[in-house]
């Protein structure tokens, strides 16, 4: 069942103080190692049933029988292959938390013959042993890294196989199309049968729709995984840092009445409507003779270029300057929000003066309508509640799906019953698309691909 010959071990809980820490072992010698390091009432771990646990003491395997050094009091859990996370024999030792206790347990199991696990190696084994596919393995990482409930739910759906099943449907449709085309070409006497070609065209369209639907989920997936980069920009003294602080609920950035207060970009994270946000305050945009301020403005412009959403703050109690108008015109209107601030000082500019872009008036002094800002931001994020069985693809998935879409379109364009040579080419193109889809789920993989995925995991997962 398992391909592994060695037994790996790692601390699977996060470093630092905690009630318990878990050292995990996986591989053919897990139970034998457990026997050597765990002192418990008979029978020894290797003679116990799967899914059982036993209380005892971790001891160093090299200590003599008469003076067994007690390392920790612990609970040992036994999972026998294939009913485990990796499909191998797995042993988990739950000892006391903190950095030293867990490290001492790990030293014992390494001294008894285990080797230290690489980053993500337990999950890699789960993949190599066929328990999960590659998109499910990636979901484990997404779940560990989820910074909001919505991100966590999407990762759980992917782990449960929502994306896998969509991909399999597309894969099976294309596989059937390819077989159909190859079968029709096998008739050596005639051109490909028109009905078979028509069926293939229809199936290609079906597969294309499936790929398209998955590609549409990328925006959500990107924001759930990486967080939406929301950049606050505008002229100096408009109230950017005040807004930044209000949104965070703390006085994070310095606010003064002097234009040019903020110099560097400041980034903080928060969760809005289930979406993780990376909120950035920036230096006010203006021509400046000061080298430090100019560097701050360059950084502000760099952040703006990368932003998923931008909030442009204007002092609405003053007439708009030519340069402000230009900056507003330069905003991407689908992904920007203009805040006409300082309405307590008078409203010289109102949202109706800016008909081409979403704008609101407010005062951050009197009426802190930050909630209105966050509601608007949420609507700009496209935050229809994510349906329960949601799929949200990652950048890796997107690249492969875009390639697949191209292949499907090229194959579709070639299909013509009157041209057997084109049908051969189309069948070849579909084969290449199947390979791309195989790389998505891990049906087809190479070492570099696995390394690039699993090296992003933590040790012990
Ligand atoms: N009256 C009034 N004052 C405001 C309002 N919002 C901010 N201010 C004041 O405007 C001044 C500038 O605010 P900041 O938040 O530092 O402005 P900024 O856009 O970050 O400025 P720079 O960092 O210099 O680019 C401060 O004195 C704030 O107290 C508002 O709605 N009404
Ligand atoms: Mg500021």
Short mmCIF file of C-alpha atoms and ligand atoms in Angstrom, two decimals:
data_model
loop_
_atom_site.label_atom_id
_atom_site.label_comp_id
_atom_site.label_asym_id
_atom_site.label_seq_id
_atom_site.Cartn_x
_atom_site.Cartn_y
_atom_site.Cartn_z
CA UNK A 1 0.00 0.00 0.00
CA UNK A 2 2.64 2.52 1.08
CA UNK A 3 5.71 3.33 -1.02
CA UNK A 4 7.81 4.59 1.88
CA UNK A 5 10.65 2.64 3.35
CA UNK A 6 11.68 5.04 6.05
CA UNK A 7 9.77 6.32 9.03
CA UNK A 8 9.48 10.06 9.50
CA UNK A 9 8.85 12.09 12.63
CA UNK A 10 8.15 15.72 13.49
CA UNK A 11 6.53 17.98 16.05
CA UNK A 12 3.12 18.64 14.50
CA UNK A 13 1.93 21.39 16.81
CA UNK A 14 2.92 25.05 16.55
CA UNK A 15 5.98 26.16 18.52
CA UNK A 16 5.48 28.08 21.74
CA UNK A 17 3.59 27.52 24.94
CA UNK A 18 0.48 25.36 24.79
CA UNK A 19 -1.34 22.74 26.83
CA UNK A 20 -0.18 19.81 24.71
CA UNK A 21 2.30 19.19 21.91
CA UNK A 22 2.05 16.37 19.38
CA UNK A 23 4.95 14.42 17.92
CA UNK A 24 3.85 12.43 14.90
CA UNK A 25 5.47 9.40 13.27
CA UNK A 26 4.60 7.81 9.95
CA UNK A 27 6.09 4.82 8.17
CA UNK A 28 6.68 1.09 8.49
CA UNK A 29 8.67 1.30 11.74
CA UNK A 30 6.32 3.66 13.60
CA UNK A 31 4.97 1.02 15.97
CA UNK A 32 8.33 -0.61 16.58
CA UNK A 33 9.78 2.80 17.45
CA UNK A 34 6.79 3.43 19.72
CA UNK A 35 7.60 0.20 21.58
CA UNK A 36 11.15 1.43 22.16
CA UNK A 37 10.30 4.90 23.44
CA UNK A 38 6.99 4.35 25.23
CA UNK A 39 6.69 2.74 28.60
CA UNK A 40 3.08 1.68 29.16
CA UNK A 41 1.05 -1.18 30.69
CA UNK A 42 1.09 -4.34 28.51
CA UNK A 43 0.49 -4.91 25.68
CA UNK A 44 3.12 -2.72 23.97
CA UNK A 45 1.94 -0.25 21.28
CA UNK A 46 2.77 -2.62 18.39
CA UNK A 47 0.34 -5.20 19.79
CA UNK A 48 -2.51 -2.76 20.28
CA UNK A 49 -5.48 -2.27 18.00
CA UNK A 50 -5.85 0.49 15.46
CA UNK A 51 -7.52 3.71 16.57
CA UNK A 52 -6.60 3.07 20.19
CA UNK A 53 -4.71 5.13 22.71
CA UNK A 54 -2.72 4.41 25.83
CA UNK A 55 -1.30 6.51 28.64
CA UNK A 56 2.35 6.04 29.63
CA UNK A 57 5.78 7.61 29.74
CA UNK A 58 8.16 8.55 26.98
CA UNK A 59 11.61 7.18 27.72
CA UNK A 60 14.91 7.53 25.92
CA UNK A 61 15.60 4.34 23.92
CA UNK A 62 19.27 4.30 24.92
CA UNK A 63 18.68 4.53 28.68
CA UNK A 64 19.26 1.24 30.53
CA UNK A 65 16.25 -0.76 31.68
CA UNK A 66 17.08 -0.19 35.32
CA UNK A 67 17.20 3.64 35.13
CA UNK A 68 14.87 4.55 32.30
CA UNK A 69 14.99 8.31 31.97
CA UNK A 70 11.45 9.58 32.10
CA UNK A 71 11.13 12.21 29.38
CA UNK A 72 7.43 13.04 29.64
CA UNK A 73 4.10 11.63 30.68
CA UNK A 74 2.08 11.28 27.50
CA UNK A 75 -0.80 9.70 25.58
CA UNK A 76 0.07 7.58 22.57
CA UNK A 77 -2.38 7.15 19.70
CA UNK A 78 -2.19 4.32 17.20
CA UNK A 79 -3.44 4.50 13.60
CA UNK A 80 -2.73 1.44 11.53
CA UNK A 81 -2.25 1.48 7.75
CA UNK A 82 -4.27 2.20 5.68
CA UNK A 83 -6.59 3.90 8.18
CA UNK A 84 -4.43 6.92 8.85
CA UNK A 85 -3.63 10.40 7.52
CA UNK A 86 -0.78 9.05 5.37
CA UNK A 87 -2.21 5.56 4.82
CA UNK A 88 0.88 4.29 6.64
CA UNK A 89 1.25 3.20 10.25
CA UNK A 90 1.02 6.44 12.18
CA UNK A 91 1.72 7.05 15.85
CA UNK A 92 1.00 10.31 17.61
CA UNK A 93 2.47 11.11 20.99
CA UNK A 94 0.65 13.82 22.89
CA UNK A 95 2.96 15.21 25.51
CA UNK A 96 3.05 18.40 27.50
CA UNK A 97 3.17 21.64 25.54
CA UNK A 98 6.06 24.09 25.30
CA UNK A 99 9.19 23.98 23.26
CA UNK A 100 11.38 21.68 25.36
CA UNK A 101 8.98 18.83 26.15
CA UNK A 102 8.07 18.20 22.51
CA UNK A 103 11.67 18.54 21.33
CA UNK A 104 12.78 15.95 23.92
CA UNK A 105 10.11 13.48 22.72
CA UNK A 106 11.22 14.06 19.13
CA UNK A 107 14.84 13.35 20.11
CA UNK A 108 13.75 10.02 21.57
CA UNK A 109 11.93 8.86 18.44
CA UNK A 110 14.83 9.99 16.23
CA UNK A 111 17.26 8.08 18.45
CA UNK A 112 15.00 5.04 18.04
CA UNK A 113 15.32 5.10 14.24
CA UNK A 114 12.96 7.69 12.75
CA UNK A 115 14.27 10.44 10.50
CA UNK A 116 13.17 14.10 10.67
CA UNK A 117 10.28 14.78 8.30
CA UNK A 118 10.62 17.36 5.54
CA UNK A 119 8.14 20.21 5.22
CA UNK A 120 4.73 18.83 4.22
CA UNK A 121 6.04 15.27 4.05
CA UNK A 122 3.10 13.69 5.90
CA UNK A 123 0.65 15.26 3.43
CA UNK A 124 2.95 14.37 0.53
CA UNK A 125 2.79 10.74 1.65
CA UNK A 126 -1.01 10.98 1.86
CA UNK A 127 -0.90 12.10 -1.78
CA UNK A 128 1.68 9.55 -2.96
CA UNK A 129 -0.25 6.77 -1.23
CA UNK A 130 -3.43 7.82 -3.03
CA UNK A 131 -5.47 9.00 -0.06
CA UNK A 132 -5.90 12.52 -1.44
CA UNK A 133 -5.18 14.15 -4.79
CA UNK A 134 -3.05 17.20 -5.36
CA UNK A 135 -5.85 19.78 -5.12
CA UNK A 136 -6.90 18.24 -1.81
CA UNK A 137 -3.29 18.37 -0.57
CA UNK A 138 -3.21 22.05 -1.54
CA UNK A 139 -6.46 22.53 0.37
CA UNK A 140 -4.74 21.29 3.53
CA UNK A 141 -2.26 24.15 3.15
CA UNK A 142 -5.05 26.63 2.38
CA UNK A 143 -6.88 25.53 5.52
CA UNK A 144 -3.81 25.94 7.72
CA UNK A 145 -3.22 29.38 6.27
CA UNK A 146 -6.87 30.53 6.17
CA UNK A 147 -7.22 33.97 7.69
CA UNK A 148 -11.01 34.13 7.69
CA UNK A 149 -14.01 31.84 8.13
CA UNK A 150 -14.86 32.14 4.47
CA UNK A 151 -11.34 31.15 3.42
CA UNK A 152 -11.45 28.20 5.80
CA UNK A 153 -14.84 27.03 4.45
CA UNK A 154 -13.57 27.19 0.87
CA UNK A 155 -10.50 25.14 1.85
CA UNK A 156 -12.68 22.53 3.58
CA UNK A 157 -14.87 22.23 0.47
CA UNK A 158 -11.76 21.68 -1.63
CA UNK A 159 -10.46 19.13 0.85
CA UNK A 160 -13.81 17.35 0.70
CA UNK A 161 -13.39 17.01 -3.05
CA UNK A 162 -15.62 19.78 -4.50
CA UNK A 163 -12.91 20.91 -6.93
CA UNK A 164 -11.75 17.36 -7.57
CA UNK A 165 -15.23 16.30 -8.65
CA UNK A 166 -15.65 19.30 -11.01
CA UNK A 167 -12.27 18.49 -12.55
CA UNK A 168 -13.09 14.81 -12.90
CA UNK A 169 -16.32 15.62 -14.74
CA UNK A 170 -14.38 17.71 -17.25
CA UNK A 171 -11.66 15.07 -17.51
CA UNK A 172 -14.13 12.26 -18.15
CA UNK A 173 -15.98 14.29 -20.81
CA UNK A 174 -12.74 14.99 -22.65
CA UNK A 175 -11.51 11.43 -22.30
CA UNK A 176 -14.76 10.18 -23.85
CA UNK A 177 -14.42 12.74 -26.68
CA UNK A 178 -10.88 11.68 -27.40
CA UNK A 179 -11.82 7.98 -27.45
CA UNK A 180 -14.74 8.74 -29.74
CA UNK A 181 -12.54 10.58 -32.20
CA UNK A 182 -9.87 7.92 -32.17
CA UNK A 183 -12.49 5.21 -32.71
CA UNK A 184 -13.98 7.01 -35.66
CA UNK A 185 -10.52 7.41 -37.19
CA UNK A 186 -9.96 3.68 -36.92
CA UNK A 187 -12.44 3.06 -39.72
CA UNK A 188 -9.79 2.85 -42.40
CA UNK A 189 -12.11 3.08 -45.34
CA UNK A 190 -13.93 6.35 -44.80
CA UNK A 191 -13.76 9.88 -43.51
CA UNK A 192 -14.66 10.37 -39.85
CA UNK A 193 -18.38 9.90 -39.30
CA UNK A 194 -20.15 13.29 -39.20
CA UNK A 195 -22.33 12.25 -36.23
CA UNK A 196 -19.27 11.29 -34.17
CA UNK A 197 -17.62 14.60 -34.97
CA UNK A 198 -20.81 16.48 -34.08
CA UNK A 199 -20.95 14.60 -30.75
CA UNK A 200 -17.32 15.49 -30.08
CA UNK A 201 -17.98 19.18 -30.79
CA UNK A 202 -20.91 19.12 -28.36
CA UNK A 203 -18.81 17.45 -25.65
CA UNK A 204 -15.97 19.88 -26.15
CA UNK A 205 -18.42 22.72 -25.55
CA UNK A 206 -19.61 21.02 -22.40
CA UNK A 207 -16.03 20.65 -21.14
CA UNK A 208 -15.34 24.27 -22.09
CA UNK A 209 -18.27 25.46 -20.01
CA UNK A 210 -16.96 23.49 -17.04
CA UNK A 211 -13.48 25.01 -17.38
CA UNK A 212 -15.00 28.48 -17.75
CA UNK A 213 -17.06 28.06 -14.60
CA UNK A 214 -13.95 27.10 -12.65
CA UNK A 215 -11.95 30.01 -14.07
CA UNK A 216 -14.65 32.39 -12.87
CA UNK A 217 -13.88 31.38 -9.28
CA UNK A 218 -10.28 32.56 -9.47
CA UNK A 219 -10.94 36.10 -8.27
CA UNK A 220 -12.63 34.78 -5.14
CA UNK A 221 -9.91 32.18 -4.66
CA UNK A 222 -7.14 34.73 -4.99
CA UNK A 223 -8.77 37.04 -2.44
CA UNK A 224 -9.53 34.23 -0.01
CA UNK A 225 -5.97 32.89 -0.16
CA UNK A 226 -3.85 36.00 -0.44
CA UNK A 227 -6.28 38.58 0.99
CA UNK A 228 -7.56 41.55 -1.01
CA UNK A 229 -4.98 44.32 -1.20
CA UNK A 230 -6.92 47.50 -0.39
CA UNK A 231 -4.85 50.67 -0.79
CA UNK A 232 -5.86 54.04 0.66
CA UNK A 233 -4.45 56.90 -1.41
CA UNK A 234 -5.05 60.58 -2.08
CA UNK A 235 -3.56 64.03 -1.61
CA UNK A 236 -1.76 64.86 1.64
CA UNK A 237 -3.93 65.77 4.62
CA UNK A 238 -7.13 64.34 3.08
CA UNK A 239 -7.69 62.03 6.07
CA UNK A 240 -6.22 58.75 4.77
CA UNK A 241 -4.50 57.76 8.00
CA UNK A 242 -7.60 58.73 9.99
CA UNK A 243 -9.67 56.34 7.86
CA UNK A 244 -7.00 53.64 8.14
CA UNK A 245 -7.10 53.90 11.95
CA UNK A 246 -10.92 53.93 12.07
CA UNK A 247 -11.13 50.81 9.92
CA UNK A 248 -8.63 49.00 12.12
CA UNK A 249 -10.19 50.25 15.33
CA UNK A 250 -6.83 51.40 16.69
CA UNK A 251 -4.49 54.37 16.35
CA UNK A 252 -2.00 52.55 14.15
CA UNK A 253 -0.83 55.41 11.88
CA UNK A 254 0.27 58.87 12.96
CA UNK A 255 -2.32 61.55 12.23
CA UNK A 256 -1.40 65.25 12.38
CA UNK A 257 -2.68 68.44 10.81
CA UNK A 258 0.56 68.70 8.80
CA UNK A 259 0.32 67.60 5.17
CA UNK A 260 2.95 64.96 4.42
CA UNK A 261 2.71 63.15 7.78
CA UNK A 262 2.69 59.60 6.42
CA UNK A 263 5.93 58.72 4.69
CA UNK A 264 6.19 54.95 4.40
CA UNK A 265 3.39 52.57 3.42
CA UNK A 266 1.81 50.84 6.44
CA UNK A 267 0.05 47.49 6.01
CA UNK A 268 -2.32 45.81 8.46
CA UNK A 269 -4.70 42.89 8.03
CA UNK A 270 -8.36 42.70 8.92
CA UNK A 271 -11.33 40.53 8.00
CA UNK A 272 -14.27 42.07 6.19
CA UNK A 273 -17.40 40.06 5.55
CA UNK A 274 -15.40 36.87 5.68
CA UNK A 275 -12.73 38.15 3.29
CA UNK A 276 -9.21 38.74 4.57
CA UNK A 277 -8.03 42.26 3.65
CA UNK A 278 -4.55 43.72 3.54
CA UNK A 279 -5.24 47.39 4.21
CA UNK A 280 -2.48 49.81 3.23
CA UNK A 281 -2.08 53.47 4.23
CA UNK A 282 0.17 55.49 1.94
CA UNK A 283 1.96 58.81 1.68
CA UNK A 284 -0.13 61.67 0.20
CA UNK A 285 0.44 62.06 -3.52
CA UNK A 286 2.05 65.39 -4.45
CA UNK A 287 5.20 66.87 -5.98
CA UNK A 288 7.72 67.12 -3.21
CA UNK A 289 11.23 68.44 -2.89
CA UNK A 290 11.88 66.14 0.07
CA UNK A 291 13.74 62.96 -0.88
CA UNK A 292 12.15 60.93 1.94
CA UNK A 293 8.65 62.00 0.94
CA UNK A 294 9.36 61.29 -2.74
CA UNK A 295 10.42 57.74 -1.84
CA UNK A 296 7.17 57.35 0.15
CA UNK A 297 5.16 58.53 -2.86
CA UNK A 298 6.96 56.05 -5.14
CA UNK A 299 6.02 53.27 -2.71
CA UNK A 300 2.43 54.53 -2.62
CA UNK A 301 2.27 54.35 -6.41
CA UNK A 302 3.76 50.85 -6.43
CA UNK A 303 1.11 49.66 -3.93
CA UNK A 304 -1.64 51.27 -5.99
CA UNK A 305 -0.56 49.37 -9.09
CA UNK A 306 -0.89 46.06 -7.23
CA UNK A 307 -4.17 46.94 -5.45
CA UNK A 308 -7.28 44.79 -5.79
CA UNK A 309 -9.29 47.76 -4.55
CA UNK A 310 -8.40 51.37 -3.97
CA UNK A 311 -9.94 53.94 -1.65
CA UNK A 312 -9.17 57.44 -2.81
CA UNK A 313 -9.65 60.04 -0.05
CA UNK A 314 -10.38 63.67 -0.93
CA UNK A 315 -10.95 66.70 1.27
CA UNK A 316 -14.50 67.39 0.06
CA UNK A 317 -14.68 70.69 1.90
CA UNK A 318 -12.33 72.20 -0.68
CA UNK A 319 -12.76 72.65 -4.40
CA UNK A 320 -11.06 69.89 -6.38
CA UNK A 321 -7.69 70.79 -7.81
CA UNK A 322 -6.83 69.92 -11.37
CA UNK A 323 -4.35 67.28 -10.20
CA UNK A 324 -6.93 65.61 -7.92
CA UNK A 325 -9.35 65.42 -10.83
CA UNK A 326 -6.67 63.77 -12.92
CA UNK A 327 -5.89 61.25 -10.20
CA UNK A 328 -9.60 60.38 -9.84
CA UNK A 329 -9.93 59.94 -13.59
CA UNK A 330 -6.98 57.55 -13.49
CA UNK A 331 -8.76 55.21 -11.03
CA UNK A 332 -10.16 51.88 -12.15
CA UNK A 333 -13.84 52.67 -11.66
CA UNK A 334 -14.92 49.08 -11.01
CA UNK A 335 -12.45 48.63 -8.19
CA UNK A 336 -12.31 52.03 -6.55
CA UNK A 337 -14.20 54.06 -4.02
CA UNK A 338 -13.80 57.82 -3.59
CA UNK A 339 -14.37 59.23 -0.12
CA UNK A 340 -15.23 62.94 0.02
CA UNK A 341 -14.06 63.55 3.55
CA UNK A 342 -14.40 66.42 6.04
CA UNK A 343 -18.08 67.05 5.32
CA UNK A 344 -18.25 68.68 8.78
CA UNK A 345 -16.29 71.57 7.32
CA UNK A 346 -18.70 72.01 4.40
CA UNK A 347 -19.45 70.08 1.26
CA UNK A 348 -17.97 71.88 -1.69
CA UNK A 349 -17.68 68.60 -3.61
CA UNK A 350 -20.50 66.05 -3.51
CA UNK A 351 -20.87 62.56 -5.05
CA UNK A 352 -22.97 64.03 -7.88
CA UNK A 353 -19.89 65.97 -8.99
CA UNK A 354 -18.24 62.62 -9.69
CA UNK A 355 -20.88 60.73 -11.72
CA UNK A 356 -18.43 58.24 -13.25
CA UNK A 357 -17.19 56.68 -10.06
CA UNK A 358 -18.58 55.34 -6.80
CA UNK A 359 -18.23 58.16 -4.25
CA UNK A 360 -19.56 58.95 -0.77
CA UNK A 361 -19.42 62.02 1.49
CA UNK A 362 -18.58 61.65 5.13
CA UNK A 363 -16.82 63.18 8.06
CA UNK A 364 -14.48 61.10 10.07
CA UNK A 365 -14.73 63.59 12.91
CA UNK A 366 -18.43 63.66 13.71
CA UNK A 367 -20.17 60.88 12.03
CA UNK A 368 -17.78 58.01 11.65
CA UNK A 369 -19.52 56.25 8.84
CA UNK A 370 -16.81 53.73 8.52
CA UNK A 371 -19.42 51.03 8.37
CA UNK A 372 -20.74 52.58 5.18
CA UNK A 373 -17.22 52.41 3.78
CA UNK A 374 -16.83 48.77 4.71
CA UNK A 375 -20.25 47.86 3.25
CA UNK A 376 -19.28 49.50 -0.01
CA UNK A 377 -15.92 47.78 0.01
CA UNK A 378 -17.62 44.45 0.57
CA UNK A 379 -19.86 45.07 -2.45
CA UNK A 380 -16.80 45.98 -4.53
CA UNK A 381 -15.19 42.70 -3.54
CA UNK A 382 -18.16 41.04 -5.25
CA UNK A 383 -19.21 39.59 -1.96
CA UNK A 384 -22.29 37.66 -2.80
CA UNK A 385 -22.21 35.11 -0.01
CA UNK A 386 -20.09 32.23 -1.24
CA UNK A 387 -22.39 29.23 -1.68
CA UNK A 388 -21.79 26.35 0.68
CA UNK A 389 -20.30 24.01 -1.89
CA UNK A 390 -17.95 26.63 -3.20
CA UNK A 391 -14.94 26.08 -5.34
CA UNK A 392 -12.28 28.76 -5.54
CA UNK A 393 -9.27 27.96 -7.69
CA UNK A 394 -5.68 29.10 -7.05
CA UNK A 395 -3.16 30.68 -9.42
CA UNK A 396 -1.63 27.28 -10.20
CA UNK A 397 -5.03 25.87 -11.11
CA UNK A 398 -5.82 28.96 -13.18
CA UNK A 399 -2.66 28.70 -15.29
CA UNK A 400 -3.38 25.06 -16.15
CA UNK A 401 -7.07 25.73 -16.81
CA UNK A 402 -6.26 28.64 -19.13
CA UNK A 403 -3.93 26.33 -21.09
CA UNK A 404 -6.68 23.72 -21.17
CA UNK A 405 -9.22 26.23 -22.46
CA UNK A 406 -6.86 27.19 -25.27
CA UNK A 407 -6.38 23.53 -26.20
CA UNK A 408 -10.13 22.85 -26.14
CA UNK A 409 -10.81 25.86 -28.39
CA UNK A 410 -8.09 24.87 -30.86
CA UNK A 411 -9.36 21.30 -30.97
CA UNK A 412 -12.95 22.51 -31.51
CA UNK A 413 -11.88 24.76 -34.39
CA UNK A 414 -10.15 21.82 -36.13
CA UNK A 415 -13.04 19.39 -35.99
CA UNK A 416 -14.41 18.90 -39.45
CA UNK A 417 -15.70 15.50 -40.68
CA UNK A 418 -14.38 16.23 -44.16
CA UNK A 419 -10.79 16.54 -42.94
CA UNK A 420 -9.50 13.39 -41.26
CA UNK A 421 -6.04 14.92 -40.74
CA UNK A 422 -7.60 17.79 -38.73
CA UNK A 423 -9.51 15.28 -36.63
CA UNK A 424 -6.22 13.54 -35.81
CA UNK A 425 -4.73 16.88 -34.75
CA UNK A 426 -7.80 17.66 -32.63
CA UNK A 427 -7.55 14.29 -30.88
CA UNK A 428 -3.87 15.02 -30.11
CA UNK A 429 -4.77 18.44 -28.72
CA UNK A 430 -7.38 16.88 -26.46
CA UNK A 431 -4.77 14.41 -25.23
CA UNK A 432 -2.53 17.36 -24.28
CA UNK A 433 -5.45 18.99 -22.43
CA UNK A 434 -6.04 15.75 -20.52
CA UNK A 435 -2.42 15.86 -19.46
CA UNK A 436 -2.82 19.44 -18.18
CA UNK A 437 -5.89 18.42 -16.20
CA UNK A 438 -3.92 15.45 -14.89
CA UNK A 439 -1.26 17.84 -13.60
CA UNK A 440 -3.99 19.69 -11.70
CA UNK A 441 -5.16 16.72 -9.72
CA UNK A 442 -1.77 15.03 -9.60
CA UNK A 443 -2.70 12.18 -11.93
CA UNK A 444 0.38 13.34 -13.82
CA UNK A 445 3.17 14.85 -11.74
CA UNK A 446 6.89 15.38 -11.56
CA UNK A 447 9.22 15.89 -8.61
CA UNK A 448 9.64 19.65 -9.09
CA UNK A 449 5.89 20.13 -9.05
CA UNK A 450 5.57 18.20 -5.80
CA UNK A 451 8.55 20.05 -4.30
CA UNK A 452 7.06 23.41 -5.20
CA UNK A 453 3.76 22.49 -3.57
CA UNK A 454 4.90 20.68 -0.45
CA UNK A 455 7.86 22.92 0.41
CA UNK A 456 5.30 25.62 1.25
CA UNK A 457 3.94 23.47 4.08
CA UNK A 458 5.17 23.56 7.63
CA UNK A 459 7.22 20.72 9.09
CA UNK A 460 4.94 18.23 10.77
CA UNK A 461 1.97 18.59 8.38
N1 LIG B 1 -12.53 68.40 10.30
C1 LIG B 1 -12.08 67.23 9.93
N2 LIG B 1 -10.81 66.91 10.05
C2 LIG B 1 -10.38 65.69 9.63
C3 LIG B 1 -11.25 64.71 9.11
N3 LIG B 1 -10.54 63.61 8.79
C4 LIG B 1 -9.27 63.89 9.15
N4 LIG B 1 -9.15 65.13 9.63
C5 LIG B 1 -7.96 65.81 10.10
O1 LIG B 1 -7.15 66.08 8.97
C6 LIG B 1 -5.78 66.05 9.33
C7 LIG B 1 -5.03 65.13 8.42
O2 LIG B 1 -5.50 63.80 8.67
P1 LIG B 1 -4.61 62.51 8.26
O3 LIG B 1 -5.46 61.33 8.50
O4 LIG B 1 -3.29 62.57 8.91
O5 LIG B 1 -4.47 62.80 6.72
P2 LIG B 1 -3.60 61.99 5.66
O6 LIG B 1 -4.38 61.95 4.40
O7 LIG B 1 -3.16 60.70 6.23
O8 LIG B 1 -2.37 62.96 5.46
P3 LIG B 1 -0.85 62.63 5.00
O9 LIG B 1 -0.36 61.49 5.81
O10 LIG B 1 -0.16 63.88 5.29
O11 LIG B 1 -0.90 62.33 3.54
C8 LIG B 1 -5.75 65.65 10.79
O12 LIG B 1 -5.64 66.80 11.60
C9 LIG B 1 -7.10 64.97 11.00
O13 LIG B 1 -7.53 65.07 12.35
C10 LIG B 1 -12.63 65.07 9.00
O14 LIG B 1 -13.48 64.31 8.56
N5 LIG B 1 -12.99 66.33 9.43
MG1 LIG B 2 -1.33 59.91 6.58
#
